[in-house]
mmCIF file of C-alpha atoms and ligand atoms in Angstrom:
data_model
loop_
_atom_site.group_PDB
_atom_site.id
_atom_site.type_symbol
_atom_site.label_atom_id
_atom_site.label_comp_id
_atom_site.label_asym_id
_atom_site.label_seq_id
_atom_site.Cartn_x
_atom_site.Cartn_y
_atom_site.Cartn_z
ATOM 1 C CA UNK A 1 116.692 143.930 164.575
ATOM 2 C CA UNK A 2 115.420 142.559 161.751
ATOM 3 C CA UNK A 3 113.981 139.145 160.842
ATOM 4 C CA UNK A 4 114.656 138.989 157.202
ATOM 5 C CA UNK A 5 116.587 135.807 156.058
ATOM 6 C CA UNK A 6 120.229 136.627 155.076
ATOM 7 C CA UNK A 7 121.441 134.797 152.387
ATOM 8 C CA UNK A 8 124.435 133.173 150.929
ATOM 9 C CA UNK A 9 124.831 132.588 147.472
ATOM 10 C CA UNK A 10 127.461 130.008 145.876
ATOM 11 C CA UNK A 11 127.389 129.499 141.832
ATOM 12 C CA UNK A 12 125.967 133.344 141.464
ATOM 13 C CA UNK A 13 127.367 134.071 138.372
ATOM 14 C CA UNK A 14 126.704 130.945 137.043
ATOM 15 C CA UNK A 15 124.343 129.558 134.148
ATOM 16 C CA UNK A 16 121.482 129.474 136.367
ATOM 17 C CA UNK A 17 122.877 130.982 139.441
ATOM 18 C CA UNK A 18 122.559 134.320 137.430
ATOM 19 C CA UNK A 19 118.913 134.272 137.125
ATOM 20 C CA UNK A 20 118.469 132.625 140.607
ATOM 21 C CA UNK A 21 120.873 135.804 141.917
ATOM 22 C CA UNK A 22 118.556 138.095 139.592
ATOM 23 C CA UNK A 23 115.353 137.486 141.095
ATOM 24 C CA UNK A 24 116.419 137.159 144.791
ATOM 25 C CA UNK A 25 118.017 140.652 144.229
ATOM 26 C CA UNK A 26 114.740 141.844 142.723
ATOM 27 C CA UNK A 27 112.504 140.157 145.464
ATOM 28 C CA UNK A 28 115.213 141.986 148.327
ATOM 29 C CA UNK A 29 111.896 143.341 150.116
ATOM 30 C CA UNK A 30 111.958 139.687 151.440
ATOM 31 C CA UNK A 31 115.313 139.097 152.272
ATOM 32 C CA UNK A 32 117.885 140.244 154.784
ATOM 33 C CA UNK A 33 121.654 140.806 153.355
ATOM 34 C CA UNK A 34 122.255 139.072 150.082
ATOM 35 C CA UNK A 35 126.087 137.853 149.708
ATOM 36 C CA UNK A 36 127.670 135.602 146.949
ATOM 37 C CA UNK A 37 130.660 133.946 147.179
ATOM 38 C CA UNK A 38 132.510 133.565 144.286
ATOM 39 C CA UNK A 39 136.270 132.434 143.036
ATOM 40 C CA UNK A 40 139.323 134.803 142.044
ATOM 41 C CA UNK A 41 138.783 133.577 138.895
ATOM 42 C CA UNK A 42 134.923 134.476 138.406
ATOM 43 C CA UNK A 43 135.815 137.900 139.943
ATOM 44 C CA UNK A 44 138.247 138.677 136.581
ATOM 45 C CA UNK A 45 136.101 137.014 134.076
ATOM 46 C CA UNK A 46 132.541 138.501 135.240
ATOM 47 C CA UNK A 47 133.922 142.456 136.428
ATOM 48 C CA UNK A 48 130.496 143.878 134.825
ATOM 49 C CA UNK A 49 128.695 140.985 136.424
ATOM 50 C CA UNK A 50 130.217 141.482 139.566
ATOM 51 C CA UNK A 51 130.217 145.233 139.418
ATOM 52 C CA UNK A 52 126.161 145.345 138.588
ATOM 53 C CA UNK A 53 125.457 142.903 141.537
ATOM 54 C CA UNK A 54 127.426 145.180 144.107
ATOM 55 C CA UNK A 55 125.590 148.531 142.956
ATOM 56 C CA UNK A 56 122.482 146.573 143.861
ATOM 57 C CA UNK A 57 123.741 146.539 147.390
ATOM 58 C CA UNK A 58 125.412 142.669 147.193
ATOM 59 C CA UNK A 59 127.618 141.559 148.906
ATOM 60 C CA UNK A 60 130.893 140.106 146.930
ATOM 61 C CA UNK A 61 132.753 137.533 148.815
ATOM 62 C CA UNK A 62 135.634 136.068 147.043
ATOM 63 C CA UNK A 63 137.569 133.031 147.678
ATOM 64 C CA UNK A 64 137.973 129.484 147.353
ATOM 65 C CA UNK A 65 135.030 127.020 148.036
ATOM 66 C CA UNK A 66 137.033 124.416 149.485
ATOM 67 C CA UNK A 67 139.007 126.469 151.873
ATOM 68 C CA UNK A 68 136.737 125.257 155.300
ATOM 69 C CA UNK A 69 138.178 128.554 156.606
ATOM 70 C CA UNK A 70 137.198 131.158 154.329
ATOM 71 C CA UNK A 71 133.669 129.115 154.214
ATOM 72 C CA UNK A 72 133.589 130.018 157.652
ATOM 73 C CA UNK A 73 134.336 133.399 157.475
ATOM 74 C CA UNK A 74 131.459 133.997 154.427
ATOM 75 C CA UNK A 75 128.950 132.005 156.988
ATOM 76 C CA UNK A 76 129.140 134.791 159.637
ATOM 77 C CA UNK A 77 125.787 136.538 159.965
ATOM 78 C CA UNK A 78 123.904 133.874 157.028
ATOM 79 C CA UNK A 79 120.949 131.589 157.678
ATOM 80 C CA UNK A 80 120.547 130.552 154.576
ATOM 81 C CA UNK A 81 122.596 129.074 151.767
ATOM 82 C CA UNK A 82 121.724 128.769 148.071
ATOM 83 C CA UNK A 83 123.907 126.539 145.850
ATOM 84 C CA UNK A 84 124.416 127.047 141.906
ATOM 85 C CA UNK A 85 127.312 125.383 141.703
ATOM 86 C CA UNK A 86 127.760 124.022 138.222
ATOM 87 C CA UNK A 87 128.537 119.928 137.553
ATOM 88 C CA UNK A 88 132.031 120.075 138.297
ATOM 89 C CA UNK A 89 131.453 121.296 141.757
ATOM 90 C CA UNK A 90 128.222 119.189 143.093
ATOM 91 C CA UNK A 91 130.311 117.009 145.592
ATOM 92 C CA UNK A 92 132.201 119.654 146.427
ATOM 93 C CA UNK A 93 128.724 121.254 148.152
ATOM 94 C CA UNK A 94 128.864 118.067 150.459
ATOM 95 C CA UNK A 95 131.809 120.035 153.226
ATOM 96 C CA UNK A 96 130.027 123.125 152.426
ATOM 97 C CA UNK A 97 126.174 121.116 154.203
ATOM 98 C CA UNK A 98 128.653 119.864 156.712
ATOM 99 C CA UNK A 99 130.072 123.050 157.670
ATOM 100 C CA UNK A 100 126.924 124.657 157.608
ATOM 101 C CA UNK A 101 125.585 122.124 160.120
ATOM 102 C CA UNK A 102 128.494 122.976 162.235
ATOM 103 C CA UNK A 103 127.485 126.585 162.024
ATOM 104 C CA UNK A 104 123.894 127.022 164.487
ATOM 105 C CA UNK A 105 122.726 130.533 162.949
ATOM 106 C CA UNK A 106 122.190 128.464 159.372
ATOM 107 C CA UNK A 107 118.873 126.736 158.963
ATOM 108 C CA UNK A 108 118.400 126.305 155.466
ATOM 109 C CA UNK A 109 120.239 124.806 152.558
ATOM 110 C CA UNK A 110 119.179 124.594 148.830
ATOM 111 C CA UNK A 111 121.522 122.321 146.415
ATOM 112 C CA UNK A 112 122.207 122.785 143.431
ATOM 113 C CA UNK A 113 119.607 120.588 141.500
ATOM 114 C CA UNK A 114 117.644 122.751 139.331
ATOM 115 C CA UNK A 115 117.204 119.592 136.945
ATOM 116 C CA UNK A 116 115.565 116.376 136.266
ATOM 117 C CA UNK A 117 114.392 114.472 139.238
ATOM 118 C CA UNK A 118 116.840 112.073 140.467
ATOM 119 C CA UNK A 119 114.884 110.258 142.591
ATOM 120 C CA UNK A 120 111.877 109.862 140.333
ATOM 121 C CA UNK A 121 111.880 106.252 139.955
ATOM 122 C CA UNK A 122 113.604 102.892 140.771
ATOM 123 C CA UNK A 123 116.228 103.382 137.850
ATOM 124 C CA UNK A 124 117.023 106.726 138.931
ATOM 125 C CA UNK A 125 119.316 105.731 141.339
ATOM 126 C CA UNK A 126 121.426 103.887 138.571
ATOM 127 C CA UNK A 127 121.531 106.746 136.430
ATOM 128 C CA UNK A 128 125.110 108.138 135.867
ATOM 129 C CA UNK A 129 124.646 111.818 135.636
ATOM 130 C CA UNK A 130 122.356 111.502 139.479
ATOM 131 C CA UNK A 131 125.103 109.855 141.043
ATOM 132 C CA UNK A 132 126.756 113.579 142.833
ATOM 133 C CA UNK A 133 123.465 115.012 143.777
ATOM 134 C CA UNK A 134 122.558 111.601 145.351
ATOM 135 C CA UNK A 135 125.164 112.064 147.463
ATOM 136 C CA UNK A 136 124.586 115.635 148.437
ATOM 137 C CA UNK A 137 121.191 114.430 149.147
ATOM 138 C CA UNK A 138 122.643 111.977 151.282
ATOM 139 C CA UNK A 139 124.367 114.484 153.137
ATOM 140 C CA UNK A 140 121.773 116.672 153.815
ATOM 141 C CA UNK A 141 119.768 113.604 155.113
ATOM 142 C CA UNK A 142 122.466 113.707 158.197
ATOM 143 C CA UNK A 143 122.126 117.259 159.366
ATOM 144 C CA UNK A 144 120.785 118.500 162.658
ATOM 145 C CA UNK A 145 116.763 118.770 162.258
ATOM 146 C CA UNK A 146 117.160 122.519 162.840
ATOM 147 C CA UNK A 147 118.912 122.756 159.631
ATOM 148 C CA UNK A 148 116.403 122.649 156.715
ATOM 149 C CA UNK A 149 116.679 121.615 152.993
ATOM 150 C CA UNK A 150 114.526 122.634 149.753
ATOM 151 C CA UNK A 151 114.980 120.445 145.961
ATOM 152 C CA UNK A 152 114.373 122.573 143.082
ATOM 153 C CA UNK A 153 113.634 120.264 140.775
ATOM 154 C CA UNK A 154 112.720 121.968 137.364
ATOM 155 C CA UNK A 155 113.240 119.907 134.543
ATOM 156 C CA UNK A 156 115.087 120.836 131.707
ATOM 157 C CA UNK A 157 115.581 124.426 130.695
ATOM 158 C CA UNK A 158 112.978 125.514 127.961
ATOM 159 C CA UNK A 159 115.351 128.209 126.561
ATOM 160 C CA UNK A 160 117.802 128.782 123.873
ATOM 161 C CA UNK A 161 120.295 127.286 124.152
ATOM 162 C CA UNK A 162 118.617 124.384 125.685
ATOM 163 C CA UNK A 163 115.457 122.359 124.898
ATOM 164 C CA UNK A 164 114.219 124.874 122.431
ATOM 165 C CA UNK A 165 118.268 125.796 121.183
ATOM 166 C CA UNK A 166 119.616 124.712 118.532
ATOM 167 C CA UNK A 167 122.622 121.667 118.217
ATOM 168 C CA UNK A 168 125.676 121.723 116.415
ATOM 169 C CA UNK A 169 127.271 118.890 118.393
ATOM 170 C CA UNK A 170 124.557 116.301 118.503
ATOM 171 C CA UNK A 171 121.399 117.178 116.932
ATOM 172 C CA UNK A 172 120.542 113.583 116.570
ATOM 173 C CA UNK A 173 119.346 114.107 120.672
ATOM 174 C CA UNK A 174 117.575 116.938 119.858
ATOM 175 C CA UNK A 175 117.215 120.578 118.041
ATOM 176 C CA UNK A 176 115.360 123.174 116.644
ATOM 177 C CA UNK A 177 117.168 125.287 114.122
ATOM 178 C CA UNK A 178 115.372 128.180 113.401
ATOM 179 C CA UNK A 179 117.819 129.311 110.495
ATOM 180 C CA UNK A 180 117.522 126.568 108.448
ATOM 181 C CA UNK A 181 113.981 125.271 109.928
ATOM 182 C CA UNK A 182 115.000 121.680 110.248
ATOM 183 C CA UNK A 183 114.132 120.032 113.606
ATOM 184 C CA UNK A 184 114.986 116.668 115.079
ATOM 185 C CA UNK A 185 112.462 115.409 117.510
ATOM 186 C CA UNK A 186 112.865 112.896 120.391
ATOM 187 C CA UNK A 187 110.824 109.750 120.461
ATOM 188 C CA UNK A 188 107.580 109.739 118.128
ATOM 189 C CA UNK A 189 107.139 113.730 118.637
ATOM 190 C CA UNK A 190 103.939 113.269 120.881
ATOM 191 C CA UNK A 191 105.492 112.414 124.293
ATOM 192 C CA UNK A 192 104.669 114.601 126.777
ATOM 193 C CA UNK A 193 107.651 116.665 128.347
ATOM 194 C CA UNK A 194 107.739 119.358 130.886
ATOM 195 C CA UNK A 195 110.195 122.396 130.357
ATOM 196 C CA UNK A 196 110.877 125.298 132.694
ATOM 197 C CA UNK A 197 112.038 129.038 131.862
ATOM 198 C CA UNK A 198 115.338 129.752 133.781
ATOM 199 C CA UNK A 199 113.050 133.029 134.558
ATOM 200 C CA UNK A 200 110.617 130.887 136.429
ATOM 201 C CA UNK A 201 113.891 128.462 137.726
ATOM 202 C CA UNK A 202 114.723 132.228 139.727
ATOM 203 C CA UNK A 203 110.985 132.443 140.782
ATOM 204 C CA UNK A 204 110.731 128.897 141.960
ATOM 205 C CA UNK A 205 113.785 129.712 143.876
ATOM 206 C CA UNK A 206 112.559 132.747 145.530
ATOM 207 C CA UNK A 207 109.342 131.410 145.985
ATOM 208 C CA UNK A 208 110.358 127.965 147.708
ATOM 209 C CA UNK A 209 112.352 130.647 150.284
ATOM 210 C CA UNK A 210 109.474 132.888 150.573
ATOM 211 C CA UNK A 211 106.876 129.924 151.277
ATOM 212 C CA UNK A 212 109.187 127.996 153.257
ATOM 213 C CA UNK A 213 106.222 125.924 155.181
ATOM 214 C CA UNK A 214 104.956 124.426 151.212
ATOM 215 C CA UNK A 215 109.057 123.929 150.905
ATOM 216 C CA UNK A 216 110.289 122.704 153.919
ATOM 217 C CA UNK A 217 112.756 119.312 153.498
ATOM 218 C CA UNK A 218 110.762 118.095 150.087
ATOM 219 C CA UNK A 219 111.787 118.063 146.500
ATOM 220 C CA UNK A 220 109.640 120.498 144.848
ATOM 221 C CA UNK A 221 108.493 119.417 141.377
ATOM 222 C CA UNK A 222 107.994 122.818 139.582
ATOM 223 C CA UNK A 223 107.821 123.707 136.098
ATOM 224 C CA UNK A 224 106.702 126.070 133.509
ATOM 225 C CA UNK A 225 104.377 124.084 131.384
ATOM 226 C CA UNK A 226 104.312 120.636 129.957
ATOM 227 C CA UNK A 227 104.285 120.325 126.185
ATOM 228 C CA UNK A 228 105.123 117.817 123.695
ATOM 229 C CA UNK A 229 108.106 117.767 120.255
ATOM 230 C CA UNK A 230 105.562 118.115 117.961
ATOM 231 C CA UNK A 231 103.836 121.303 119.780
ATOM 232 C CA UNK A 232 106.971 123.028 120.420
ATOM 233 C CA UNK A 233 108.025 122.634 116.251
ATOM 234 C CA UNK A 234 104.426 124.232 115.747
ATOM 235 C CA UNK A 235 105.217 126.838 117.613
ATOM 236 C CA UNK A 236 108.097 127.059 115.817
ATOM 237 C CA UNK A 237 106.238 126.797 112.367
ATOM 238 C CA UNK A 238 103.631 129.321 113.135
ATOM 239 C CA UNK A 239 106.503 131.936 114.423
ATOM 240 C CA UNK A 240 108.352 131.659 111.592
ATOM 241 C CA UNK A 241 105.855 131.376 109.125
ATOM 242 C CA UNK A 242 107.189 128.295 107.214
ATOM 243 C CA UNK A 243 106.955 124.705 107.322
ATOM 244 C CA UNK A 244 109.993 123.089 108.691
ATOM 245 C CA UNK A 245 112.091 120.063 107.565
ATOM 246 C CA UNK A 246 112.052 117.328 110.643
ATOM 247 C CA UNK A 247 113.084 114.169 111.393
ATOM 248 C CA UNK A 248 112.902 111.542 114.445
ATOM 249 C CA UNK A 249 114.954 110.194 116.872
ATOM 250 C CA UNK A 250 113.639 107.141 118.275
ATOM 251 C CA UNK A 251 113.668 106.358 122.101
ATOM 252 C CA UNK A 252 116.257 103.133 121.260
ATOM 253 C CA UNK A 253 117.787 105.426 118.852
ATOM 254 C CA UNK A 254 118.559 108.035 121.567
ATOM 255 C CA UNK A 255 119.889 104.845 124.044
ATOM 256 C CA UNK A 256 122.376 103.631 121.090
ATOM 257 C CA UNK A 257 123.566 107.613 120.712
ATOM 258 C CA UNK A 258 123.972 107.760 124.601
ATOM 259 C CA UNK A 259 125.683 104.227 124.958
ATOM 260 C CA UNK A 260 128.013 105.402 122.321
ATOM 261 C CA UNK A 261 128.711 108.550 123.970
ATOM 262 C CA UNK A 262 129.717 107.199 127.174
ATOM 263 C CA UNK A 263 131.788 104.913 125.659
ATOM 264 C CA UNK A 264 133.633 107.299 124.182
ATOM 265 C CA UNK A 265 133.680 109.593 127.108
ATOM 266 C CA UNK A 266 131.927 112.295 124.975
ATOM 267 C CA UNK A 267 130.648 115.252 126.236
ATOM 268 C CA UNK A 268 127.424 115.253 125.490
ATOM 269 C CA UNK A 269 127.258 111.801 127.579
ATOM 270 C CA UNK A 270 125.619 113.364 130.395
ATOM 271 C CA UNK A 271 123.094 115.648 127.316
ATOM 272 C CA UNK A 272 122.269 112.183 126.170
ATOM 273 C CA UNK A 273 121.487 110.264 129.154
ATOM 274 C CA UNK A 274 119.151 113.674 130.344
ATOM 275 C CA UNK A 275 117.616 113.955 126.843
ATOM 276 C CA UNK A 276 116.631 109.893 127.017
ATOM 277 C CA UNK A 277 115.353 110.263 130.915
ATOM 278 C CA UNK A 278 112.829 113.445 129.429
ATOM 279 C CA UNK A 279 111.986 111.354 126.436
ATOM 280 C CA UNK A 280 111.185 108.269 128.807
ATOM 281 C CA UNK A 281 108.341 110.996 130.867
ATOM 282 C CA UNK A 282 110.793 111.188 133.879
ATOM 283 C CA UNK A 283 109.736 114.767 133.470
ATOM 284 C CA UNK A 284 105.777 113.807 134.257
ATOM 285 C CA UNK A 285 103.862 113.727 137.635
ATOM 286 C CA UNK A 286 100.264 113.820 138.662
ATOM 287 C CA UNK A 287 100.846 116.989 140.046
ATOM 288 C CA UNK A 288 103.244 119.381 140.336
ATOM 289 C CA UNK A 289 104.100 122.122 143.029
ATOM 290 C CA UNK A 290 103.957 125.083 141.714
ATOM 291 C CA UNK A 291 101.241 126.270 143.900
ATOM 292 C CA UNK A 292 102.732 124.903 147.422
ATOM 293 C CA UNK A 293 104.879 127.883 146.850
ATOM 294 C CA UNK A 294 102.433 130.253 145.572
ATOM 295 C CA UNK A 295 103.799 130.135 142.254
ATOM 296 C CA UNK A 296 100.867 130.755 140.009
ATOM 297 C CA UNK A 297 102.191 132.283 136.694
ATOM 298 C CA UNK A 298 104.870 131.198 134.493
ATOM 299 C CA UNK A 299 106.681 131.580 130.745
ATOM 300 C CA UNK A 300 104.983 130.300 127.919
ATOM 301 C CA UNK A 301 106.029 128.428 124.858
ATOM 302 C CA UNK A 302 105.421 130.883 122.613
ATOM 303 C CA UNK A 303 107.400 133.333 124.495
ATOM 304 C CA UNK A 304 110.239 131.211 124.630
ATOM 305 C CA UNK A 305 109.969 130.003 121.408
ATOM 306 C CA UNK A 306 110.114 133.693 120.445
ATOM 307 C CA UNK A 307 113.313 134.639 122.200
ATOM 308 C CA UNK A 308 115.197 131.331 120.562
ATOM 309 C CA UNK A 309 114.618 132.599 117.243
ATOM 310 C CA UNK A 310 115.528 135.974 118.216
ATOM 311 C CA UNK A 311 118.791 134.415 119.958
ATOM 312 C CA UNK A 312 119.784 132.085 116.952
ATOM 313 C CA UNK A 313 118.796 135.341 114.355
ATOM 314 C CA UNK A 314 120.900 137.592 116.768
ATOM 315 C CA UNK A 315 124.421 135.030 116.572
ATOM 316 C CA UNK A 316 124.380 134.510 120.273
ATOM 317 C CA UNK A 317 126.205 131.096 120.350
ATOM 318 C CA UNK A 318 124.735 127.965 120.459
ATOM 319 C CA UNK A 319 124.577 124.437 122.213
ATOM 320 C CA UNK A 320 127.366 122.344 121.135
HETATM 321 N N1 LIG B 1 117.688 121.712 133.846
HETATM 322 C C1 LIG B 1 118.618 121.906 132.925
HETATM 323 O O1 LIG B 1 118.353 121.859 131.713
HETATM 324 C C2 LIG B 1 120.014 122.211 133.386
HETATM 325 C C3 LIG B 1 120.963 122.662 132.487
HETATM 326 C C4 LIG B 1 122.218 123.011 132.956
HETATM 327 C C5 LIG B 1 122.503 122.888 134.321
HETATM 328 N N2 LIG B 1 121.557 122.414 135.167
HETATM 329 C C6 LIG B 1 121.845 122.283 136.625
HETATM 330 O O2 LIG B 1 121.940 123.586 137.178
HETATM 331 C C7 LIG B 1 122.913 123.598 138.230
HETATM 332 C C8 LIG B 1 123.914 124.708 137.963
HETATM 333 O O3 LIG B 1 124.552 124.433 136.728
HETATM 334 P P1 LIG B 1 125.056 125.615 135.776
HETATM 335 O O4 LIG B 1 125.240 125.025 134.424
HETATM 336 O O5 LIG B 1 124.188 126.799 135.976
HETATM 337 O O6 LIG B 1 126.470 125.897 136.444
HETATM 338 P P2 LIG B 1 127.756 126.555 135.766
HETATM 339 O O7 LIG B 1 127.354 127.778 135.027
HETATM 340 O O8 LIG B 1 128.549 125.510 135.071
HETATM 341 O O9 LIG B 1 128.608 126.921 137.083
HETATM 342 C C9 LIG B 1 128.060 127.715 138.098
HETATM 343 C C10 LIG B 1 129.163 128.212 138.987
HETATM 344 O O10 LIG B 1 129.691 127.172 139.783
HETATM 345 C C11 LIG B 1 130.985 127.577 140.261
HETATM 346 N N3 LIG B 1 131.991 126.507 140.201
HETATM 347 C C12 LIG B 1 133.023 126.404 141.028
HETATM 348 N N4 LIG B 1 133.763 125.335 140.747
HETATM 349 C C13 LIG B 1 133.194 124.739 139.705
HETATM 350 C C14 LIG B 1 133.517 123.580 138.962
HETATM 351 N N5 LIG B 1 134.565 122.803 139.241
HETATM 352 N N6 LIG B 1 132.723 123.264 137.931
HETATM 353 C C15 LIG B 1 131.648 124.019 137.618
HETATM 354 N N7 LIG B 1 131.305 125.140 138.325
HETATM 355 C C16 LIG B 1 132.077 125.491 139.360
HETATM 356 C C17 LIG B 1 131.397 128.766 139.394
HETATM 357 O O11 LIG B 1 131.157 129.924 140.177
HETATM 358 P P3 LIG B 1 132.291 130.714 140.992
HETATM 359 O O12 LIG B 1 133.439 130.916 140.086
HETATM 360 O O13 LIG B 1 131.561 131.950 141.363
HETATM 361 O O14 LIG B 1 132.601 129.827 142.166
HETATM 362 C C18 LIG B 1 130.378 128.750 138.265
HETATM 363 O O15 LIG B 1 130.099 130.016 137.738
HETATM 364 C C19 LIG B 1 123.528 122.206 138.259
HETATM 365 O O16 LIG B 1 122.959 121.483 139.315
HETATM 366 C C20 LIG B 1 123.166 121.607 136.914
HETATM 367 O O17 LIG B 1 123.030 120.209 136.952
HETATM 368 C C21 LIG B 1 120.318 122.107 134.725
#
């Protein structure tokens, strides 16, 4: 009988989940059975998806993520669950820890963080966007010892449409608009920010279960490089040749655009609040983890500053 880990995915399809999903598939030399388990609604609105993932031998469970029963049933056989469940389902992970504590054959459970650190300082705890994945932490803090956790913390995504994407909402926290070469950078341009390649965020992933003893019940700080505004518009410059138009967005700038957003209940409240945490150097440590995992090559700037302008030239749509 094999030993391979067999592995549960929930949030597959998903923003992330799809290039967490990708590179587990790829790495299946390592791994046991690969399911996902996924909602009647993602199995009509991601067929091809769907369809591409089961020709590469995974295994499509379908149903609904709060039914304890049909949670059960996708548990059978698993040791390990991965989470990519997107913001509107982070407390909804909390049955899906307890159930897996209930069930002995799992012994590992990754959240879905894949984000800023929210427990990098003493403010952290007060910060709104944190306050689900606290709890989830929380939750996995009162599991049997035999069940084992892993934090992916990444940082914000370098691509387009993220850090390096382009704004039509609220460019005032942020964007680089390779079509009409105006940038808006956070803070003075020169603070120091680490990004990571939602490539990488599928290596760290397979990595962390692959070197399980550098992962085991931490919260791995991984990224793909650490840059600053100012760099990343170079990059920009030098790619496309021409000198852009910028402007600044101050630190207390960025605070009086978030304060306003949550007052209004915008929805780039939770953007805002990330953008200002990044811009504070809640994305900086002494070290990072990369190689407790064996993680030793990532993305570059230039390459991802290459693929945003291709994306923006191309149409593909935006952040709003
Ligand atoms: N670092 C960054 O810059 C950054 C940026 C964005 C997100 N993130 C983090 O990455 C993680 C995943 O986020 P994402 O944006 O990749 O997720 P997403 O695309 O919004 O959603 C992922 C999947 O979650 C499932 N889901 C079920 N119920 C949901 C609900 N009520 N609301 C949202 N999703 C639901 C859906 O899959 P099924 O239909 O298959 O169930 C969906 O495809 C989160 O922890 C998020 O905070 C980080």
């Amino acid at each position: 009988m094999s030993n391979l880990s067999n592995l549960l995915i929930f949030g597959a399809t998903g923003t992330i989940g799809r290039y967490i999903t990708d590179a587990i598939v790829a790495a299946r030399p390592s791994f046991g059975r690969i399911a996902i388990f996924t909602s009647p609604n993602t199995l009509h609105s991601k067929p091809d998806q769907l369809d591409a993932l089961r020709r590469q031998g995974v295994d499509i469970l379908v149903g609904d993520l709060t039914n304890r029963e049909e949670v059960r049933r996708a548990y059978e056989g698993i040791d390990t669950v991965v989470s990519a469940l997107g913001r509107g389902a982070i407390a909804a992970q909390i049955p899906l820890i307890q159930l897996a504590n209930e069930t002995p054959h799992i012994h590992r459970f990754l959240p879905s963080e894949y984000g800023t650190d929210i427990e990098y300082g003493p403010a952290s705890v007060h910060e709104r966007p944190h306050q689900q994945k606290l709890l989830v932490r929380a939750a996995l803090k009162e599991v049997r010892p035999s069940l084992e956790y892993a934090y992916v913390v990444t940082g914000p995504y370098a691509d387009f449409p993220f850090y390096l994407g382009r704004s039509t909402r609220c460019p005032q926290a942020g964007t680089f608009d390779a079509l009409a070469k105006q940038a808006v950078l956070l803070g003075d341009g020169t603070g120091r920010v680490s990004l990571s390649a939602c490539d990488d965020v599928g290596q760290f992933v397979v990595h962390a279960l692959t070197h399980w003893d550098g992962a085991r019940n931490r919260a791995l700080k991984l990224n793909s490089f650490t840059t600053t505004p100012a760099d990343i518009l170079a990059e920009f410059e030098a790619q496309t040749g021409a000198q852009w138009t910028v402007e600044y967005t101050s630190l207390d700038q960025l605070r009086s655009l978030e304060r306003e957003a949550w007052a209004k209940e915008a929805p780039e409240a939770t953007g805002c609040t990330l953008r200002r945490i990044w811009t504070e150097g809640g994305t900086l440590y002494d070290r990072r983890d990369n190689e407790d995992i064996g993680v030793t090559e990532t993305k570059t700037l230039g390459e991802l500053v290459t693929g945003s302008i291709r994306s923006q030239v191309e149409g593909v749509p935006s952040r709003h």
